[in-house]
Coordinates of C-alpha atoms in Angstrom, one line a residue:
Chain A
M268 CA -0.2 0.1 0.0
T269 CA 2.5 2.3 0.1
H270 CA 3.1 4.4 -3.1
D271 CA 6.6 6.2 -3.2
A272 CA 6.0 8.1 -6.2
S273 CA 3.4 10.5 -4.2
H274 CA 5.1 13.5 -2.9
V275 CA 5.5 17.0 -2.3
V276 CA 7.3 19.5 -3.9
R277 CA 7.8 22.5 -1.5
G278 CA 7.6 26.2 -2.8
G279 CA 6.7 29.5 -1.3
G280 CA 6.3 33.2 -2.4
F281 CA 6.3 32.1 -6.3
Q282 CA 9.7 30.3 -5.6
W283 CA 10.1 26.4 -5.8
P284 CA 14.1 26.0 -5.0
A285 CA 13.8 21.9 -5.8
I286 CA 12.5 22.7 -9.5
P287 CA 14.9 23.9 -12.5
L288 CA 14.3 27.5 -13.7
R289 CA 14.1 27.1 -16.9
A290 CA 14.7 29.4 -19.9
Y291 CA 11.2 30.1 -21.5
K292 CA 12.4 29.0 -24.9
N293 CA 15.6 28.7 -26.8
D294 CA 14.1 28.5 -30.5
G295 CA 15.4 32.3 -30.9
S296 CA 11.4 33.4 -31.2
P297 CA 10.6 36.9 -30.0
H298 CA 10.0 37.0 -26.3
R299 CA 11.2 39.0 -23.4
D300 CA 12.1 38.5 -19.7
I301 CA 10.0 35.5 -19.0
T302 CA 11.1 32.6 -17.3
R303 CA 9.3 28.7 -16.8
R304 CA 9.2 26.1 -14.6
T305 CA 7.4 23.1 -15.0
L306 CA 5.7 22.2 -11.7
L307 CA 4.2 19.1 -11.8
G308 CA 4.9 16.3 -14.6
E309 CA 8.3 16.7 -15.2
G310 CA 9.6 15.4 -12.0
E311 CA 10.8 11.6 -10.7
G312 CA 7.5 9.4 -10.7
E313 CA 5.5 12.1 -12.0
Q314 CA 5.0 10.4 -15.7
A315 CA 1.2 9.2 -15.1
L316 CA 0.4 12.9 -15.4
D317 CA -1.3 13.4 -19.2
A318 CA -1.2 17.2 -18.2
L319 CA 2.3 19.3 -17.3
V320 CA 1.4 22.3 -14.8
R321 CA 3.7 25.0 -15.6
Y322 CA 4.6 28.3 -13.7
F323 CA 5.4 31.5 -16.4
E324 CA 6.5 34.6 -14.8
I325 CA 7.4 37.4 -16.9
Q326 CA 9.3 40.4 -15.7
A327 CA 7.7 44.3 -15.7
G328 CA 8.0 45.5 -19.6
G329 CA 8.1 41.6 -20.6
Y330 CA 6.1 39.3 -23.0
S331 CA 5.6 36.2 -24.1
T332 CA 6.0 35.2 -27.7
L333 CA 3.2 35.8 -29.9
E334 CA 2.2 32.2 -31.5
R335 CA -0.2 29.5 -31.8
H336 CA -0.8 26.2 -31.8
Q337 CA -3.3 23.0 -32.0
H338 CA -3.4 22.6 -28.2
P339 CA -5.1 24.4 -25.8
H340 CA -4.2 26.3 -22.9
A341 CA -5.7 26.7 -19.4
V342 CA -3.9 29.5 -17.6
V343 CA -4.9 30.3 -14.1
M344 CA -3.1 34.2 -13.1
L345 CA -1.5 33.8 -9.7
R346 CA 0.5 37.1 -9.7
G347 CA 0.1 40.5 -10.6
R348 CA -1.7 42.2 -13.5
G349 CA -0.9 42.7 -17.0
T350 CA -2.9 42.1 -20.7
V351 CA -3.4 39.2 -23.0
I352 CA -3.6 38.9 -26.7
L353 CA -6.3 36.6 -27.7
G354 CA -6.8 36.3 -31.3
E355 CA -8.1 40.0 -32.6
R356 CA -8.9 41.1 -29.0
V357 CA -7.1 42.5 -26.1
E358 CA -8.2 41.7 -22.5
P359 CA -6.7 42.6 -19.2
V360 CA -5.5 39.9 -16.9
A361 CA -4.9 40.0 -13.0
A362 CA -4.2 37.4 -10.2
F363 CA -7.1 35.1 -9.9
D364 CA -8.4 35.3 -13.5
C365 CA -8.5 32.1 -15.6
V366 CA -7.6 32.1 -19.6
Y367 CA -8.9 29.6 -22.2
V368 CA -6.5 29.3 -25.2
G369 CA -8.1 27.6 -28.0
P370 CA -6.8 25.8 -30.3
H371 CA -5.1 28.0 -33.4
C372 CA -5.6 31.2 -31.2
F373 CA -2.4 33.4 -31.4
H374 CA -1.6 34.6 -28.0
Q375 CA 0.7 36.8 -26.4
F376 CA 0.8 37.7 -22.4
H377 CA 2.3 41.1 -21.6
A378 CA 3.3 42.5 -18.1
N379 CA 2.7 46.0 -19.2
A380 CA 1.3 47.2 -15.7
G381 CA 4.5 48.2 -14.0
E382 CA 5.1 44.6 -12.4
A383 CA 5.8 40.8 -12.4
L384 CA 2.9 38.7 -14.1
G385 CA 2.8 35.2 -13.1
F386 CA 0.7 32.5 -14.1
L387 CA 0.2 28.6 -14.3
C388 CA -0.5 27.2 -17.9
V389 CA -1.9 23.5 -18.2
V390 CA -0.8 21.6 -21.2
S391 CA -1.3 18.0 -22.4
R392 CA 2.2 16.4 -22.4
E393 CA 1.6 15.3 -26.1
R394 CA 1.1 18.4 -27.9
D395 CA 1.9 20.5 -31.2
R396 CA 4.7 22.6 -31.7
P397 CA 3.9 26.3 -31.7
Q398 CA 3.7 28.4 -34.8
L399 CA 4.9 31.8 -35.4
P400 CA 2.4 34.1 -37.6
T401 CA 2.8 34.6 -41.2
D402 CA 3.2 37.9 -42.8
Q403 CA -0.1 37.8 -43.7
E404 CA -1.3 36.8 -40.4
L405 CA 0.2 39.5 -39.0
E406 CA -1.1 41.9 -41.3
R407 CA -4.4 40.9 -39.8
L408 CA -3.7 41.3 -36.4
R409 CA -2.3 44.6 -36.9
A410 CA -5.5 45.7 -38.5
V411 CA -7.0 46.0 -35.3
P412 CA -5.4 49.2 -33.3
A413 CA -5.7 47.6 -29.8
V414 CA -3.7 44.6 -30.9
A415 CA -1.0 46.6 -33.0
Q416 CA -0.6 48.9 -30.2
L417 CA 0.5 46.0 -28.0
L418 CA 1.8 43.4 -30.3
R419 CA 5.6 42.5 -29.9
V420 CA 7.1 40.4 -32.6
Chain B
M6 CA -8.3 34.6 -37.7
T7 CA -11.1 35.1 -35.0
H8 CA -11.5 32.6 -32.5
D9 CA -14.0 33.3 -30.3
A10 CA -13.5 30.2 -28.2
S11 CA -11.0 31.7 -26.2
H12 CA -12.1 33.8 -23.2
V13 CA -11.3 35.1 -19.8
V14 CA -12.8 33.7 -16.5
R15 CA -12.8 37.0 -14.1
G16 CA -11.6 35.9 -10.8
G17 CA -10.3 37.7 -7.4
G18 CA -9.6 36.7 -4.0
F19 CA -10.2 32.8 -4.3
Q20 CA -13.7 33.6 -5.5
W21 CA -14.9 33.5 -9.3
P22 CA -18.1 34.8 -9.6
A23 CA -19.2 33.2 -13.3
I24 CA -18.4 29.7 -12.1
P25 CA -21.0 27.6 -10.0
L26 CA -19.6 26.9 -6.8
R27 CA -20.4 23.2 -6.5
A28 CA -20.7 20.6 -3.7
Y29 CA -17.7 18.9 -3.0
K30 CA -19.5 15.3 -3.8
N31 CA -22.8 13.8 -3.8
D32 CA -22.0 10.0 -2.9
G33 CA -22.6 10.3 0.6
S34 CA -18.7 9.6 1.0
P35 CA -16.9 11.0 4.3
H36 CA -15.9 14.7 4.2
R37 CA -16.3 17.8 5.7
D38 CA -16.6 21.4 5.0
I39 CA -15.4 21.4 1.5
T40 CA -16.5 22.8 -1.6
R41 CA -15.4 22.5 -5.5
R42 CA -15.3 24.7 -9.0
T43 CA -13.9 24.0 -12.1
L44 CA -12.3 27.1 -13.2
L45 CA -11.2 25.3 -16.5
G46 CA -12.4 22.6 -18.7
E47 CA -16.2 22.8 -18.2
G48 CA -17.0 26.1 -19.6
E49 CA -18.6 26.9 -23.2
G50 CA -16.4 25.9 -25.7
E51 CA -13.5 24.4 -23.2
Q52 CA -14.3 20.9 -25.0
A53 CA -10.7 20.9 -26.4
L54 CA -8.9 21.0 -22.8
D55 CA -8.1 17.1 -22.3
A56 CA -7.7 18.4 -18.4
L57 CA -9.8 19.7 -16.1
V58 CA -8.5 22.5 -14.0
R59 CA -10.6 22.5 -10.5
Y60 CA -10.5 24.5 -7.4
F61 CA -10.9 23.1 -4.0
E62 CA -11.4 25.3 -0.4
I63 CA -11.8 23.3 2.9
Q64 CA -12.9 25.2 5.6
A65 CA -11.0 25.2 9.1
G66 CA -11.6 21.9 10.5
G67 CA -12.8 20.4 7.4
Y68 CA -11.2 17.7 5.2
S69 CA -11.8 15.6 1.7
T70 CA -12.6 12.3 1.3
L71 CA -10.3 9.4 2.0
E72 CA -10.1 8.0 -1.6
R73 CA -7.6 6.2 -4.1
H74 CA -7.9 6.0 -8.2
Q75 CA -5.7 5.1 -11.1
H76 CA -5.6 8.5 -12.4
P77 CA -3.0 10.9 -10.7
H78 CA -3.6 14.5 -9.5
A79 CA -1.1 17.3 -9.9
V80 CA -2.1 19.7 -7.0
V81 CA -0.9 23.3 -6.4
M82 CA -1.9 24.5 -2.8
L83 CA -2.6 28.4 -3.3
R84 CA -4.2 29.4 0.1
G85 CA -3.6 28.3 3.6
R86 CA -1.6 25.4 5.6
G87 CA -3.3 22.3 6.2
T88 CA -1.9 18.6 6.3
V89 CA -2.1 15.6 3.6
I90 CA -2.2 12.1 4.1
L91 CA -0.2 10.7 0.9
G92 CA -0.4 6.3 1.5
E93 CA 1.2 6.0 4.5
R94 CA 2.6 9.1 5.0
V95 CA 1.6 12.4 6.4
E96 CA 2.9 15.7 4.9
P97 CA 2.6 19.3 6.1
V98 CA 1.0 21.6 3.2
A99 CA 1.0 25.2 2.5
A100 CA 0.1 27.6 -0.4
F101 CA 2.6 27.3 -3.4
D102 CA 3.6 23.8 -2.1
C103 CA 2.7 21.2 -5.0
V104 CA 1.5 17.5 -4.7
Y105 CA 1.6 14.8 -7.0
V106 CA -0.7 11.9 -5.9
G107 CA 0.4 8.8 -7.8
P108 CA -1.7 6.0 -9.0
H109 CA -3.6 4.2 -6.4
C110 CA -2.3 6.2 -3.5
F111 CA -4.8 6.6 -1.0
H112 CA -5.1 10.6 0.1
Q113 CA -6.7 12.9 2.2
F114 CA -6.7 16.7 2.5
H115 CA -7.1 18.2 6.2
A116 CA -7.7 21.8 6.6
N117 CA -5.8 21.3 10.5
A118 CA -4.3 24.5 10.7
G119 CA -6.7 26.6 11.9
E120 CA -7.4 27.9 8.4
A121 CA -9.0 27.4 5.2
L122 CA -7.1 25.3 2.7
G123 CA -7.5 26.2 -0.7
F124 CA -5.7 24.5 -3.9
L125 CA -5.8 23.7 -7.5
C126 CA -6.3 19.9 -8.7
V127 CA -5.6 19.1 -12.7
V128 CA -7.2 15.9 -13.7
S129 CA -7.7 14.1 -16.9
R130 CA -11.4 14.6 -18.5
E131 CA -11.6 10.9 -18.7
R132 CA -10.8 9.1 -15.5
D133 CA -11.9 6.3 -13.2
R134 CA -14.1 6.8 -10.5
P135 CA -12.6 6.9 -6.9
Q136 CA -12.7 4.1 -4.4
L137 CA -13.1 4.0 -0.7
P138 CA -10.8 2.1 1.6
T139 CA -11.9 -1.6 2.6
D140 CA -11.8 -2.2 5.9
Q141 CA -8.5 -4.1 5.5
E142 CA -6.9 -1.2 3.8
L143 CA -8.1 1.1 6.5
E144 CA -6.4 -1.5 9.2
R145 CA -3.4 -1.2 7.5
L146 CA -3.6 3.3 7.2
R147 CA -4.2 3.0 10.9
A148 CA -1.4 1.2 11.9
V149 CA 1.1 4.1 10.9
P150 CA 0.4 6.7 14.4
A151 CA 0.5 9.8 12.2
V152 CA -1.9 8.6 9.9
A153 CA -4.5 7.5 12.4
Q154 CA -4.1 10.2 14.4
L155 CA -5.6 12.6 10.9
L156 CA -7.6 10.3 9.4
R157 CA -11.3 10.6 9.0
V158 CA -13.7 8.3 7.3

């Protein structure tokens, strides 16, 4: 009846010392001042999880990569305030807000309120690779003034 | 390029007004002073998510059902302090701790530190039903003094 795979990973104050702090991406895509930690799903014994729970943190002035993919995101904002681009819309976000990013929706998180923006993002372990916008897609996004103003590519 | 399925669900202070506050369970299993909200995965247009993100909150003195199942849990503590039974072990938990509950591991969360205990719990949409302990399993758990002291069934 002992199940050694179960365990507690200690955290406090948006830090989890036992979990490696990773670069957000290493693919040369446009992003700024953002880090990534996989809180659950990549640790020892956690292979049974179909979902990964990651914590992203964007420092003031930073942003994530504008991208889209088939797999959806389930995002729970944990820290600070900022703004998200969701396709052709722009929405303010703050701690406790939840964001559903549907399939193929371009999205980009911005810590544009003068403070760090931190959030959990749940994804399936098996998922497709993100795609950057084509020139034509960028043109369509830029046709929306609120998006054009915020967009960083 | 418009993707209407994407959306923001507003929250603040461990409340999400647009999301129904549910009874924890309705199956007659032993539990006390605990509520459940599905933050992501059951809302309109969220069917593409393979995982559900739920928020559970246990009021001071309350506890979840002691149970086990094949599917694992990915838990991120968000509020307060308490204790979790993980098989034959007992661990303190506090905000920011992450708990991996592996397959078939009996688990029970307790808000036994005089304050509310709140946590996110991620599960696969498709999953098996929880099982309560048999008398023999209970006997083995009760053989561990720290577990016996905390256990509520």
